[in-house]
Amino acid sequence: MAAATIVHDASEAVELCASYGLYLKPITKMSISVALPQLKQPGKSISNWEVMERLKGMVQTHQFSTLRISKSTMDFIRFEGEVENKSLVKSFLACLDGKTIKLSGFSDILKVRAAEYKIDFPTRHDWDSFFRDAKDMNESLPGERPDTIHLEGLPCKWFALKDSGSEKPSEEVLIKVFKKFGEIRNVDIPMLDPYREEMTGRNFHTFSFGGHLNFEAYIQYHEYAGFIKAMNALRGMKLMYKGDDGKAVACNVKVSFDSTKHLSDASIKKRQLERQKLQELEQQREEQKRREKEAEEKKRRRKELEELEKERKREEKLRKREQKQKDREVRRNKKKLEKMQAEEQKKLQEKIRLEERKLLLAQRNLQSVRLIAELLSRAKGTLESCLFCIISRVYLLCGKPRGPNDHGI
């Protein structure tokens, strides 16, 4: 789907669901073909941009909303042009169809053909003939008859619940928008089913060129009349969104009738069974993941415990080694201390012995002194007695009587 384009004139828009700002706006496209002459001069080429600018200049009072090249060959250039209103298409075609362009540097003229864009949209004959001729369809059963519309390229944001903070489309909003045409029996938005991509192998998340997320949807009406009204209303229309600020944008939506029994009871039941199987498979996978996670956790814990045990043993070994070193150091210090104490004791004993010897010598000296003193004392007495005797004898010999003071020598 093409990107959403800004709408400057919404006068032709038809209300679809005003509460969600959704409208239907006529597709105002045209196809323009410019026939190219044969290039006679080698190396010379025709500028697509110059041709486009000439086409824009041929429309005097109005402008294209968009004008782009859809195909370019050596023989022609095909453009797709779009204007604001359906009423302008005819005036644009009158200005372009059958006219010619003269490019500078080229003698040949370029002929322009323009026609209203042929919209690819199924007709009543298409679905009537399909369901009539289909051998595997039972038109008495829902989903196997023309009652389901298939829409592609719906912008997610436009169908999101208001004030939900989400940009995911809502089945509730989808029903509210399209119940205008008749009572809705069932809807399906494949992208909302987390198992659908795995069930079908398809990717239901698609992006427009503007980078906005689009989705596809199936809408099944209770009555054929609702289906007809919806198809007639959507034929040749764009989906337009008008914001609260009054600004409007529109985008093309691909509309077709469902030919795959998508919302038949059998298909719904089949998807439910597949979803159930996938859910069971997912639960099994989750259980397997849980068991693997538990096993991994146990393995991790066991490894941690082993590491802790290794660390504990290493620390214990280290602690024992350190203790042994400490014990050796203690023994060494003890021996050293004992040796020092022994040496000190020896020194002390030697000192005591020396002191005892000094004391003994001193005692002996003292005894000697005392003995000498005693001997001297005794000798003195003896000497004094001897001297007295001698003196007495001398006095006797000399005939001199001893006086009263002659007691000593």
mmCIF file of C-alpha atoms in Angstrom:
data_model
loop_
_atom_site.group_PDB
_atom_site.id
_atom_site.type_symbol
_atom_site.label_atom_id
_atom_site.label_comp_id
_atom_site.label_asym_id
_atom_site.label_seq_id
_atom_site.Cartn_x
_atom_site.Cartn_y
_atom_site.Cartn_z
ATOM 1 C CA MET A 1 0.000 0.000 0.000
ATOM 2 C CA ALA A 2 1.134 3.545 -0.725
ATOM 3 C CA ALA A 3 1.912 5.967 2.058
ATOM 4 C CA ALA A 4 -0.803 8.178 3.477
ATOM 5 C CA THR A 5 -1.064 11.550 1.707
ATOM 6 C CA ILE A 6 -2.206 14.878 3.084
ATOM 7 C CA VAL A 7 -5.723 15.892 2.091
ATOM 8 C CA HIS A 8 -6.201 19.621 1.519
ATOM 9 C CA ASP A 9 -9.815 19.446 0.335
ATOM 10 C CA ALA A 10 -12.061 16.934 2.137
ATOM 11 C CA SER A 11 -15.341 18.244 0.738
ATOM 12 C CA GLU A 12 -16.079 14.989 -1.118
ATOM 13 C CA ALA A 13 -15.378 12.747 1.883
ATOM 14 C CA VAL A 14 -18.206 10.512 3.108
ATOM 15 C CA GLU A 15 -18.505 9.671 6.794
ATOM 16 C CA LEU A 16 -17.588 6.135 7.791
ATOM 17 C CA CYS A 17 -17.233 6.463 11.568
ATOM 18 C CA ALA A 18 -17.084 10.027 12.881
ATOM 19 C CA SER A 19 -16.220 8.999 16.479
ATOM 20 C CA TYR A 20 -12.925 7.591 15.193
ATOM 21 C CA GLY A 21 -12.433 10.296 12.538
ATOM 22 C CA LEU A 22 -12.734 7.850 9.621
ATOM 23 C CA TYR A 23 -14.166 8.784 6.225
ATOM 24 C CA LEU A 24 -14.202 7.494 2.671
ATOM 25 C CA LYS A 25 -12.799 9.781 -0.004
ATOM 26 C CA PRO A 26 -13.087 9.132 -3.779
ATOM 27 C CA ILE A 27 -9.931 7.962 -5.532
ATOM 28 C CA THR A 28 -9.021 10.727 -7.984
ATOM 29 C CA LYS A 29 -6.219 9.164 -9.980
ATOM 30 C CA MET A 30 -5.434 9.339 -13.635
ATOM 31 C CA SER A 31 -3.002 7.486 -15.871
ATOM 32 C CA ILE A 32 -0.864 9.577 -18.243
ATOM 33 C CA SER A 33 1.295 8.093 -20.992
ATOM 34 C CA VAL A 34 3.845 10.084 -22.990
ATOM 35 C CA ALA A 35 5.058 8.439 -26.220
ATOM 36 C CA LEU A 36 8.776 8.908 -26.810
ATOM 37 C CA PRO A 37 10.353 9.389 -30.248
ATOM 38 C CA GLN A 38 13.225 7.283 -31.493
ATOM 39 C CA LEU A 39 16.491 8.895 -30.491
ATOM 40 C CA LYS A 40 18.531 9.448 -33.653
ATOM 41 C CA GLN A 41 21.534 11.080 -32.032
ATOM 42 C CA PRO A 42 23.715 8.704 -29.946
ATOM 43 C CA GLY A 43 24.285 9.701 -26.328
ATOM 44 C CA LYS A 44 21.237 11.943 -26.208
ATOM 45 C CA SER A 45 18.404 11.122 -23.777
ATOM 46 C CA ILE A 46 15.062 12.498 -22.699
ATOM 47 C CA SER A 47 14.764 13.752 -19.120
ATOM 48 C CA ASN A 48 11.841 12.184 -17.234
ATOM 49 C CA TRP A 49 11.920 15.139 -14.860
ATOM 50 C CA GLU A 50 11.585 17.615 -17.755
ATOM 51 C CA VAL A 51 8.617 15.670 -19.155
ATOM 52 C CA MET A 52 6.991 15.695 -15.701
ATOM 53 C CA GLU A 53 7.484 19.447 -15.361
ATOM 54 C CA ARG A 54 5.941 19.986 -18.824
ATOM 55 C CA LEU A 55 2.890 17.935 -17.785
ATOM 56 C CA LYS A 56 2.505 20.048 -14.655
ATOM 57 C CA GLY A 57 2.702 23.170 -16.802
ATOM 58 C CA MET A 58 -0.054 21.922 -19.131
ATOM 59 C CA VAL A 59 -2.547 22.101 -16.265
ATOM 60 C CA GLN A 60 -3.155 25.809 -16.088
ATOM 61 C CA THR A 61 -5.229 26.676 -13.016
ATOM 62 C CA HIS A 62 -4.794 23.596 -10.795
ATOM 63 C CA GLN A 63 -2.025 21.417 -9.464
ATOM 64 C CA PHE A 64 -1.498 17.687 -9.067
ATOM 65 C CA SER A 65 -1.672 16.404 -5.505
ATOM 66 C CA THR A 66 0.868 13.807 -6.516
ATOM 67 C CA LEU A 67 2.522 12.935 -9.801
ATOM 68 C CA ARG A 68 4.920 10.025 -10.059
ATOM 69 C CA ILE A 69 6.456 7.775 -12.705
ATOM 70 C CA SER A 70 4.932 4.295 -12.643
ATOM 71 C CA LYS A 71 6.843 2.899 -15.642
ATOM 72 C CA SER A 72 9.561 4.088 -17.970
ATOM 73 C CA THR A 73 10.743 2.398 -21.195
ATOM 74 C CA MET A 74 12.493 3.437 -24.425
ATOM 75 C CA ASP A 75 9.085 3.909 -26.066
ATOM 76 C CA PHE A 76 7.002 5.640 -23.399
ATOM 77 C CA ILE A 77 6.844 7.063 -19.888
ATOM 78 C CA ARG A 78 3.775 6.281 -17.777
ATOM 79 C CA PHE A 79 2.758 8.577 -14.947
ATOM 80 C CA GLU A 80 0.205 8.257 -12.161
ATOM 81 C CA GLY A 81 -1.324 11.564 -11.234
ATOM 82 C CA GLU A 82 -3.727 12.388 -8.433
ATOM 83 C CA VAL A 83 -5.836 15.480 -7.814
ATOM 84 C CA GLU A 84 -7.775 16.743 -4.815
ATOM 85 C CA ASN A 85 -11.348 16.210 -6.039
ATOM 86 C CA LYS A 86 -13.193 13.907 -8.387
ATOM 87 C CA SER A 87 -14.648 16.948 -10.154
ATOM 88 C CA LEU A 88 -11.150 18.043 -11.211
ATOM 89 C CA VAL A 89 -10.322 14.783 -13.025
ATOM 90 C CA LYS A 90 -12.259 15.671 -16.174
ATOM 91 C CA SER A 91 -10.723 19.132 -16.435
ATOM 92 C CA PHE A 92 -7.238 17.637 -16.007
ATOM 93 C CA LEU A 93 -7.944 15.016 -18.673
ATOM 94 C CA ALA A 94 -9.179 17.747 -21.026
ATOM 95 C CA CYS A 95 -5.897 19.632 -20.544
ATOM 96 C CA LEU A 96 -3.722 16.543 -21.092
ATOM 97 C CA ASP A 97 -5.338 13.908 -23.305
ATOM 98 C CA GLY A 98 -4.382 14.181 -26.969
ATOM 99 C CA LYS A 99 -2.001 17.101 -26.378
ATOM 100 C CA THR A 100 1.665 17.225 -27.345
ATOM 101 C CA ILE A 101 4.923 18.240 -25.694
ATOM 102 C CA LYS A 102 7.863 19.891 -27.442
ATOM 103 C CA LEU A 103 11.159 19.407 -25.617
ATOM 104 C CA SER A 104 14.122 21.685 -26.164
ATOM 105 C CA GLY A 105 16.800 20.033 -28.261
ATOM 106 C CA PHE A 106 14.377 17.605 -29.910
ATOM 107 C CA SER A 107 12.619 18.118 -33.238
ATOM 108 C CA ASP A 108 9.989 15.441 -32.632
ATOM 109 C CA ILE A 109 6.946 16.149 -30.516
ATOM 110 C CA LEU A 110 5.784 13.871 -27.690
ATOM 111 C CA LYS A 111 2.164 12.807 -27.726
ATOM 112 C CA VAL A 112 0.266 12.662 -24.434
ATOM 113 C CA ARG A 113 -2.555 10.272 -23.634
ATOM 114 C CA ALA A 114 -4.486 10.584 -20.374
ATOM 115 C CA ALA A 115 -7.366 8.581 -18.938
ATOM 116 C CA GLU A 116 -9.035 8.021 -15.589
ATOM 117 C CA TYR A 117 -7.183 5.452 -13.537
ATOM 118 C CA LYS A 118 -8.721 2.002 -13.748
ATOM 119 C CA ILE A 119 -9.325 0.829 -10.208
ATOM 120 C CA ASP A 120 -8.635 -2.812 -9.404
ATOM 121 C CA PHE A 121 -11.804 -3.683 -7.516
ATOM 122 C CA PRO A 122 -13.914 -6.872 -7.698
ATOM 123 C CA THR A 123 -17.396 -6.654 -9.191
ATOM 124 C CA ARG A 124 -20.573 -8.442 -8.209
ATOM 125 C CA HIS A 125 -20.124 -10.684 -11.219
ATOM 126 C CA ASP A 126 -16.647 -11.681 -9.929
ATOM 127 C CA TRP A 127 -17.813 -13.030 -6.588
ATOM 128 C CA ASP A 128 -21.095 -14.448 -7.874
ATOM 129 C CA SER A 129 -19.328 -16.455 -10.561
ATOM 130 C CA PHE A 130 -16.551 -17.531 -8.168
ATOM 131 C CA PHE A 131 -18.879 -18.958 -5.518
ATOM 132 C CA ARG A 132 -21.182 -20.432 -8.146
ATOM 133 C CA ASP A 133 -18.370 -22.300 -9.898
ATOM 134 C CA ALA A 134 -16.344 -23.280 -6.771
ATOM 135 C CA LYS A 135 -16.730 -26.996 -6.144
ATOM 136 C CA ASP A 136 -15.564 -26.921 -2.514
ATOM 137 C CA MET A 137 -17.933 -24.135 -1.394
ATOM 138 C CA ASN A 138 -21.318 -24.577 0.276
ATOM 139 C CA GLU A 139 -23.211 -21.284 -0.015
ATOM 140 C CA SER A 140 -25.509 -22.260 2.828
ATOM 141 C CA LEU A 141 -22.594 -22.026 5.260
ATOM 142 C CA PRO A 142 -21.033 -18.764 6.556
ATOM 143 C CA GLY A 143 -17.611 -18.108 5.103
ATOM 144 C CA GLU A 144 -18.317 -20.251 2.034
ATOM 145 C CA ARG A 145 -20.474 -17.596 0.377
ATOM 146 C CA PRO A 146 -20.022 -13.897 -0.471
ATOM 147 C CA ASP A 147 -20.228 -12.515 3.054
ATOM 148 C CA THR A 148 -16.621 -11.723 4.003
ATOM 149 C CA ILE A 149 -14.545 -8.693 2.986
ATOM 150 C CA HIS A 150 -10.745 -8.877 3.025
ATOM 151 C CA LEU A 151 -9.026 -5.524 3.673
ATOM 152 C CA GLU A 152 -5.293 -4.916 3.330
ATOM 153 C CA GLY A 153 -3.235 -1.824 4.144
ATOM 154 C CA LEU A 154 -5.315 -0.496 7.055
ATOM 155 C CA PRO A 155 -3.229 1.803 9.280
ATOM 156 C CA CYS A 156 -2.960 0.299 12.771
ATOM 157 C CA LYS A 157 -3.052 3.640 14.555
ATOM 158 C CA TRP A 158 -6.419 4.588 13.032
ATOM 159 C CA PHE A 159 -8.092 1.461 14.448
ATOM 160 C CA ALA A 160 -6.523 1.509 17.919
ATOM 161 C CA LEU A 161 -8.670 1.987 21.011
ATOM 162 C CA LYS A 162 -8.764 5.610 22.122
ATOM 163 C CA ASP A 163 -6.779 6.558 25.228
ATOM 164 C CA SER A 164 -5.318 3.031 25.383
ATOM 165 C CA GLY A 165 -1.763 4.206 24.782
ATOM 166 C CA SER A 166 -1.397 1.402 22.225
ATOM 167 C CA GLU A 167 -1.172 1.571 18.441
ATOM 168 C CA LYS A 168 -2.372 -2.000 17.952
ATOM 169 C CA PRO A 169 -5.617 -2.299 16.003
ATOM 170 C CA SER A 170 -8.693 -3.404 17.914
ATOM 171 C CA GLU A 171 -11.391 -5.821 16.723
ATOM 172 C CA GLU A 172 -13.850 -3.769 18.777
ATOM 173 C CA VAL A 173 -13.003 -0.633 16.794
ATOM 174 C CA LEU A 174 -13.094 -2.550 13.504
ATOM 175 C CA ILE A 175 -16.630 -3.773 14.283
ATOM 176 C CA LYS A 176 -17.753 -0.303 15.346
ATOM 177 C CA VAL A 177 -16.483 1.214 12.081
ATOM 178 C CA PHE A 178 -17.874 -1.339 9.620
ATOM 179 C CA LYS A 179 -21.157 -2.242 11.325
ATOM 180 C CA LYS A 180 -22.553 0.777 9.485
ATOM 181 C CA PHE A 181 -23.225 -1.476 6.495
ATOM 182 C CA GLY A 182 -24.898 -4.311 8.400
ATOM 183 C CA GLU A 183 -24.712 -6.652 11.364
ATOM 184 C CA ILE A 184 -21.285 -8.238 11.635
ATOM 185 C CA ARG A 185 -21.029 -11.950 12.402
ATOM 186 C CA ASN A 186 -17.288 -12.200 12.885
ATOM 187 C CA VAL A 187 -14.027 -10.335 12.365
ATOM 188 C CA ASP A 188 -10.398 -11.414 12.350
ATOM 189 C CA ILE A 189 -7.195 -9.398 12.544
ATOM 190 C CA PRO A 190 -4.417 -11.974 11.954
ATOM 191 C CA MET A 191 -1.630 -9.810 13.383
ATOM 192 C CA LEU A 192 -3.299 -9.901 16.814
ATOM 193 C CA ASP A 193 -2.917 -13.680 16.959
ATOM 194 C CA PRO A 194 0.613 -14.439 18.208
ATOM 195 C CA TYR A 195 0.450 -17.934 16.676
ATOM 196 C CA ARG A 196 -0.871 -16.976 13.244
ATOM 197 C CA GLU A 197 2.482 -16.367 11.587
ATOM 198 C CA GLU A 198 3.703 -19.768 12.736
ATOM 199 C CA MET A 199 0.433 -21.358 11.592
ATOM 200 C CA THR A 200 0.466 -19.827 8.104
ATOM 201 C CA GLY A 201 4.123 -18.992 7.496
ATOM 202 C CA ARG A 202 3.112 -15.423 6.602
ATOM 203 C CA ASN A 203 4.146 -12.096 8.098
ATOM 204 C CA PHE A 204 1.081 -10.020 8.946
ATOM 205 C CA HIS A 205 3.064 -6.953 10.069
ATOM 206 C CA THR A 206 3.454 -4.753 6.974
ATOM 207 C CA PHE A 207 4.774 -1.221 6.658
ATOM 208 C CA SER A 208 3.785 1.548 4.294
ATOM 209 C CA PHE A 209 6.402 3.722 2.604
ATOM 210 C CA GLY A 210 5.841 6.274 5.351
ATOM 211 C CA GLY A 211 7.017 3.788 7.937
ATOM 212 C CA HIS A 212 3.585 3.314 9.553
ATOM 213 C CA LEU A 213 2.459 -0.159 10.530
ATOM 214 C CA ASN A 214 -0.456 -1.496 8.505
ATOM 215 C CA PHE A 215 -2.606 -4.562 9.025
ATOM 216 C CA GLU A 216 -5.069 -6.747 7.197
ATOM 217 C CA ALA A 217 -8.527 -7.724 8.405
ATOM 218 C CA TYR A 218 -11.462 -9.968 7.560
ATOM 219 C CA ILE A 219 -15.024 -8.736 8.156
ATOM 220 C CA GLN A 220 -17.905 -11.196 7.879
ATOM 221 C CA TYR A 221 -21.511 -9.944 7.673
ATOM 222 C CA HIS A 222 -24.559 -11.880 8.806
ATOM 223 C CA GLU A 223 -26.457 -10.978 5.661
ATOM 224 C CA TYR A 224 -25.463 -10.746 2.015
ATOM 225 C CA ALA A 225 -26.998 -7.234 1.967
ATOM 226 C CA GLY A 226 -24.387 -6.005 4.468
ATOM 227 C CA PHE A 227 -21.598 -7.421 2.335
ATOM 228 C CA ILE A 228 -23.014 -5.759 -0.808
ATOM 229 C CA LYS A 229 -23.431 -2.380 0.910
ATOM 230 C CA ALA A 230 -19.872 -2.479 2.228
ATOM 231 C CA MET A 231 -18.375 -3.456 -1.149
ATOM 232 C CA ASN A 232 -20.365 -0.757 -2.970
ATOM 233 C CA ALA A 233 -19.360 1.862 -0.405
ATOM 234 C CA LEU A 234 -15.649 0.955 -0.593
ATOM 235 C CA ARG A 235 -15.477 0.766 -4.399
ATOM 236 C CA GLY A 236 -13.291 3.543 -5.798
ATOM 237 C CA MET A 237 -12.646 4.983 -2.351
ATOM 238 C CA LYS A 238 -9.684 5.832 -0.165
ATOM 239 C CA LEU A 239 -9.742 5.632 3.605
ATOM 240 C CA MET A 240 -9.373 9.082 5.144
ATOM 241 C CA TYR A 241 -8.561 10.003 8.741
ATOM 242 C CA LYS A 242 -9.338 13.435 10.150
ATOM 243 C CA GLY A 243 -7.667 14.342 13.423
ATOM 244 C CA ASP A 244 -8.945 16.523 16.230
ATOM 245 C CA ASP A 245 -6.906 19.401 14.757
ATOM 246 C CA GLY A 246 -8.929 19.199 11.517
ATOM 247 C CA LYS A 247 -5.990 17.960 9.454
ATOM 248 C CA ALA A 248 -6.737 14.987 7.204
ATOM 249 C CA VAL A 249 -4.702 12.249 5.568
ATOM 250 C CA ALA A 250 -5.814 9.444 3.250
ATOM 251 C CA CYS A 251 -4.421 6.120 2.119
ATOM 252 C CA ASN A 252 -5.338 3.459 -0.418
ATOM 253 C CA VAL A 253 -6.775 0.237 0.962
ATOM 254 C CA LYS A 254 -6.923 -2.988 -1.037
ATOM 255 C CA VAL A 255 -10.436 -4.456 -0.909
ATOM 256 C CA SER A 256 -11.379 -7.959 -2.055
ATOM 257 C CA PHE A 257 -13.889 -10.660 -1.229
ATOM 258 C CA ASP A 258 -12.611 -13.625 0.751
ATOM 259 C CA SER A 259 -12.229 -16.732 -1.407
ATOM 260 C CA THR A 260 -10.347 -18.846 1.141
ATOM 261 C CA LYS A 261 -13.142 -19.730 3.624
ATOM 262 C CA HIS A 262 -11.163 -17.741 6.181
ATOM 263 C CA LEU A 263 -14.105 -17.200 8.519
ATOM 264 C CA SER A 264 -15.962 -20.438 7.857
ATOM 265 C CA ASP A 265 -16.718 -22.508 10.945
ATOM 266 C CA ALA A 266 -14.388 -25.251 9.722
ATOM 267 C CA SER A 267 -11.486 -22.798 9.196
ATOM 268 C CA ILE A 268 -12.070 -21.147 12.573
ATOM 269 C CA LYS A 269 -12.155 -24.545 14.286
ATOM 270 C CA LYS A 270 -9.041 -25.635 12.399
ATOM 271 C CA ARG A 271 -7.185 -22.486 13.516
ATOM 272 C CA GLN A 272 -8.360 -23.043 17.076
ATOM 273 C CA LEU A 273 -7.033 -26.608 17.016
ATOM 274 C CA GLU A 274 -3.749 -25.448 15.466
ATOM 275 C CA ARG A 275 -3.538 -22.657 18.035
ATOM 276 C CA GLN A 276 -4.226 -25.157 20.804
ATOM 277 C CA LYS A 277 -1.497 -27.438 19.464
ATOM 278 C CA LEU A 278 0.897 -24.521 19.200
ATOM 279 C CA GLN A 279 -0.017 -23.421 22.722
ATOM 280 C CA GLU A 280 0.613 -26.942 23.982
ATOM 281 C CA LEU A 281 3.845 -27.027 22.016
ATOM 282 C CA GLU A 282 4.786 -23.649 23.425
ATOM 283 C CA GLN A 283 3.952 -24.880 26.925
ATOM 284 C CA GLN A 284 6.110 -27.932 26.279
ATOM 285 C CA ARG A 285 8.876 -25.672 25.016
ATOM 286 C CA GLU A 286 8.430 -23.432 28.040
ATOM 287 C CA GLU A 287 8.471 -26.490 30.303
ATOM 288 C CA GLN A 288 11.553 -27.758 28.496
ATOM 289 C CA LYS A 289 13.149 -24.342 28.834
ATOM 290 C CA ARG A 290 12.179 -24.298 32.507
ATOM 291 C CA ARG A 291 13.689 -27.753 33.055
ATOM 292 C CA GLU A 292 16.797 -26.761 31.109
ATOM 293 C CA LYS A 293 16.967 -23.564 33.110
ATOM 294 C CA GLU A 294 16.572 -25.507 36.343
ATOM 295 C CA ALA A 295 19.208 -28.005 35.202
ATOM 296 C CA GLU A 296 21.453 -25.135 34.210
ATOM 297 C CA GLU A 297 20.760 -23.471 37.543
ATOM 298 C CA LYS A 298 21.535 -26.701 39.397
ATOM 299 C CA LYS A 299 24.669 -27.132 37.324
ATOM 300 C CA ARG A 300 25.602 -23.542 38.032
ATOM 301 C CA ARG A 301 24.936 -23.964 41.739
ATOM 302 C CA ARG A 302 26.855 -27.250 41.790
ATOM 303 C CA LYS A 303 29.707 -25.553 40.010
ATOM 304 C CA GLU A 304 29.511 -22.676 42.457
ATOM 305 C CA LEU A 305 29.526 -25.143 45.366
ATOM 306 C CA GLU A 306 32.460 -26.975 43.805
ATOM 307 C CA GLU A 307 34.225 -23.678 43.335
ATOM 308 C CA LEU A 308 33.383 -22.734 46.912
ATOM 309 C CA GLU A 309 34.624 -26.136 48.107
ATOM 310 C CA LYS A 310 37.791 -25.718 46.057
ATOM 311 C CA GLU A 311 38.197 -22.241 47.450
ATOM 312 C CA ARG A 312 37.522 -23.534 50.965
ATOM 313 C CA LYS A 313 40.086 -26.320 50.519
ATOM 314 C CA ARG A 314 42.529 -23.886 49.013
ATOM 315 C CA GLU A 315 41.989 -21.497 51.892
ATOM 316 C CA GLU A 316 42.205 -24.390 54.367
ATOM 317 C CA LYS A 317 45.433 -25.540 52.755
ATOM 318 C CA LEU A 318 46.710 -22.017 52.786
ATOM 319 C CA ARG A 319 45.569 -21.595 56.374
ATOM 320 C CA LYS A 320 47.322 -24.852 57.379
ATOM 321 C CA ARG A 321 50.436 -23.770 55.532
ATOM 322 C CA GLU A 322 50.323 -20.411 57.265
ATOM 323 C CA GLN A 323 49.658 -22.171 60.585
ATOM 324 C CA LYS A 324 52.629 -24.467 59.971
ATOM 325 C CA GLN A 325 54.733 -21.439 59.160
ATOM 326 C CA LYS A 326 53.463 -19.758 62.293
ATOM 327 C CA ASP A 327 54.127 -22.916 64.335
ATOM 328 C CA ARG A 328 57.622 -23.173 62.853
ATOM 329 C CA GLU A 329 58.112 -19.498 63.567
ATOM 330 C CA VAL A 330 56.848 -19.996 67.122
ATOM 331 C CA ARG A 331 59.111 -23.002 67.611
ATOM 332 C CA ARG A 332 61.967 -21.122 66.064
ATOM 333 C CA ASN A 333 61.289 -18.129 68.273
ATOM 334 C CA LYS A 334 60.804 -20.422 71.247
ATOM 335 C CA LYS A 335 64.124 -22.111 70.575
ATOM 336 C CA LYS A 336 65.711 -18.771 70.031
ATOM 337 C CA LEU A 337 64.159 -17.511 73.235
ATOM 338 C CA GLU A 338 65.163 -20.640 75.118
ATOM 339 C CA LYS A 339 68.672 -20.291 73.734
ATOM 340 C CA MET A 340 68.734 -16.650 74.720
ATOM 341 C CA GLN A 341 67.329 -17.523 78.137
ATOM 342 C CA ALA A 342 69.873 -20.314 78.490
ATOM 343 C CA GLU A 343 72.623 -17.908 77.517
ATOM 344 C CA GLU A 344 71.232 -15.310 79.883
ATOM 345 C CA GLN A 345 70.947 -17.977 82.598
ATOM 346 C CA LYS A 346 74.467 -19.063 81.871
ATOM 347 C CA LYS A 347 75.653 -15.508 81.966
ATOM 348 C CA LEU A 348 73.708 -14.966 85.162
ATOM 349 C CA GLN A 349 75.090 -18.120 86.719
ATOM 350 C CA GLU A 350 78.550 -17.096 85.590
ATOM 351 C CA LYS A 351 77.971 -13.693 87.057
ATOM 352 C CA ILE A 352 76.647 -15.264 90.262
ATOM 353 C CA ARG A 353 79.619 -17.577 90.315
ATOM 354 C CA LEU A 354 81.934 -14.613 89.806
ATOM 355 C CA GLU A 355 80.118 -12.657 92.453
ATOM 356 C CA GLU A 356 80.233 -15.630 94.790
ATOM 357 C CA ARG A 357 83.902 -15.972 94.073
ATOM 358 C CA LYS A 358 84.382 -12.267 94.670
ATOM 359 C CA LEU A 359 82.397 -12.604 97.868
ATOM 360 C CA LEU A 360 84.415 -15.630 98.854
ATOM 361 C CA LEU A 361 87.626 -13.789 98.060
ATOM 362 C CA ALA A 362 86.359 -10.782 99.922
ATOM 363 C CA GLN A 363 85.415 -13.006 102.860
ATOM 364 C CA ARG A 364 88.785 -14.634 102.702
ATOM 365 C CA ASN A 365 90.473 -11.255 102.504
ATOM 366 C CA LEU A 366 88.396 -10.129 105.406
ATOM 367 C CA GLN A 367 89.264 -13.256 107.336
ATOM 368 C CA SER A 368 92.901 -12.726 106.406
ATOM 369 C CA VAL A 369 92.684 -9.133 107.550
ATOM 370 C CA ARG A 370 90.979 -10.194 110.726
ATOM 371 C CA LEU A 371 93.518 -12.952 111.232
ATOM 372 C CA ILE A 372 96.390 -10.561 110.591
ATOM 373 C CA ALA A 373 94.758 -8.048 112.879
ATOM 374 C CA GLU A 374 94.333 -10.737 115.493
ATOM 375 C CA LEU A 375 97.869 -11.876 114.936
ATOM 376 C CA LEU A 376 99.062 -8.292 115.093
ATOM 377 C CA SER A 377 97.000 -7.748 118.156
ATOM 378 C CA ARG A 378 98.368 -10.856 119.738
ATOM 379 C CA ALA A 379 101.847 -9.966 118.519
ATOM 380 C CA LYS A 380 101.457 -6.519 119.946
ATOM 381 C CA GLY A 381 100.506 -7.903 123.338
ATOM 382 C CA THR A 382 103.302 -10.373 123.251
ATOM 383 C CA LEU A 383 105.679 -7.699 122.034
ATOM 384 C CA GLU A 384 104.553 -5.322 124.736
ATOM 385 C CA SER A 385 105.076 -8.033 127.347
ATOM 386 C CA CYS A 386 108.462 -8.815 125.919
ATOM 387 C CA LEU A 387 109.416 -5.164 125.845
ATOM 388 C CA PHE A 388 108.248 -4.692 129.395
ATOM 389 C CA CYS A 389 110.272 -7.587 130.477
ATOM 390 C CA ILE A 390 113.240 -6.362 128.546
ATOM 391 C CA ILE A 391 112.883 -2.856 129.921
ATOM 392 C CA SER A 392 112.462 -4.206 133.374
ATOM 393 C CA ARG A 393 115.507 -6.201 132.960
ATOM 394 C CA VAL A 394 117.355 -3.228 131.612
ATOM 395 C CA TYR A 395 116.263 -1.117 134.521
ATOM 396 C CA LEU A 396 117.315 -3.863 136.850
ATOM 397 C CA LEU A 397 120.630 -4.152 135.225
ATOM 398 C CA CYS A 398 121.140 -0.437 135.285
ATOM 399 C CA GLY A 399 120.101 -0.191 138.893
ATOM 400 C CA LYS A 400 117.527 2.451 138.084
ATOM 401 C CA PRO A 401 114.218 1.975 139.628
ATOM 402 C CA ARG A 402 111.198 2.132 137.231
ATOM 403 C CA GLY A 403 109.073 5.186 137.609
ATOM 404 C CA PRO A 404 105.324 5.270 137.800
ATOM 405 C CA ASN A 405 105.016 6.272 134.125
ATOM 406 C CA ASP A 406 107.365 3.678 132.703
ATOM 407 C CA HIS A 407 104.785 1.256 131.534
ATOM 408 C CA GLY A 408 105.711 1.129 127.956
ATOM 409 C CA ILE A 409 108.651 1.253 125.756
#
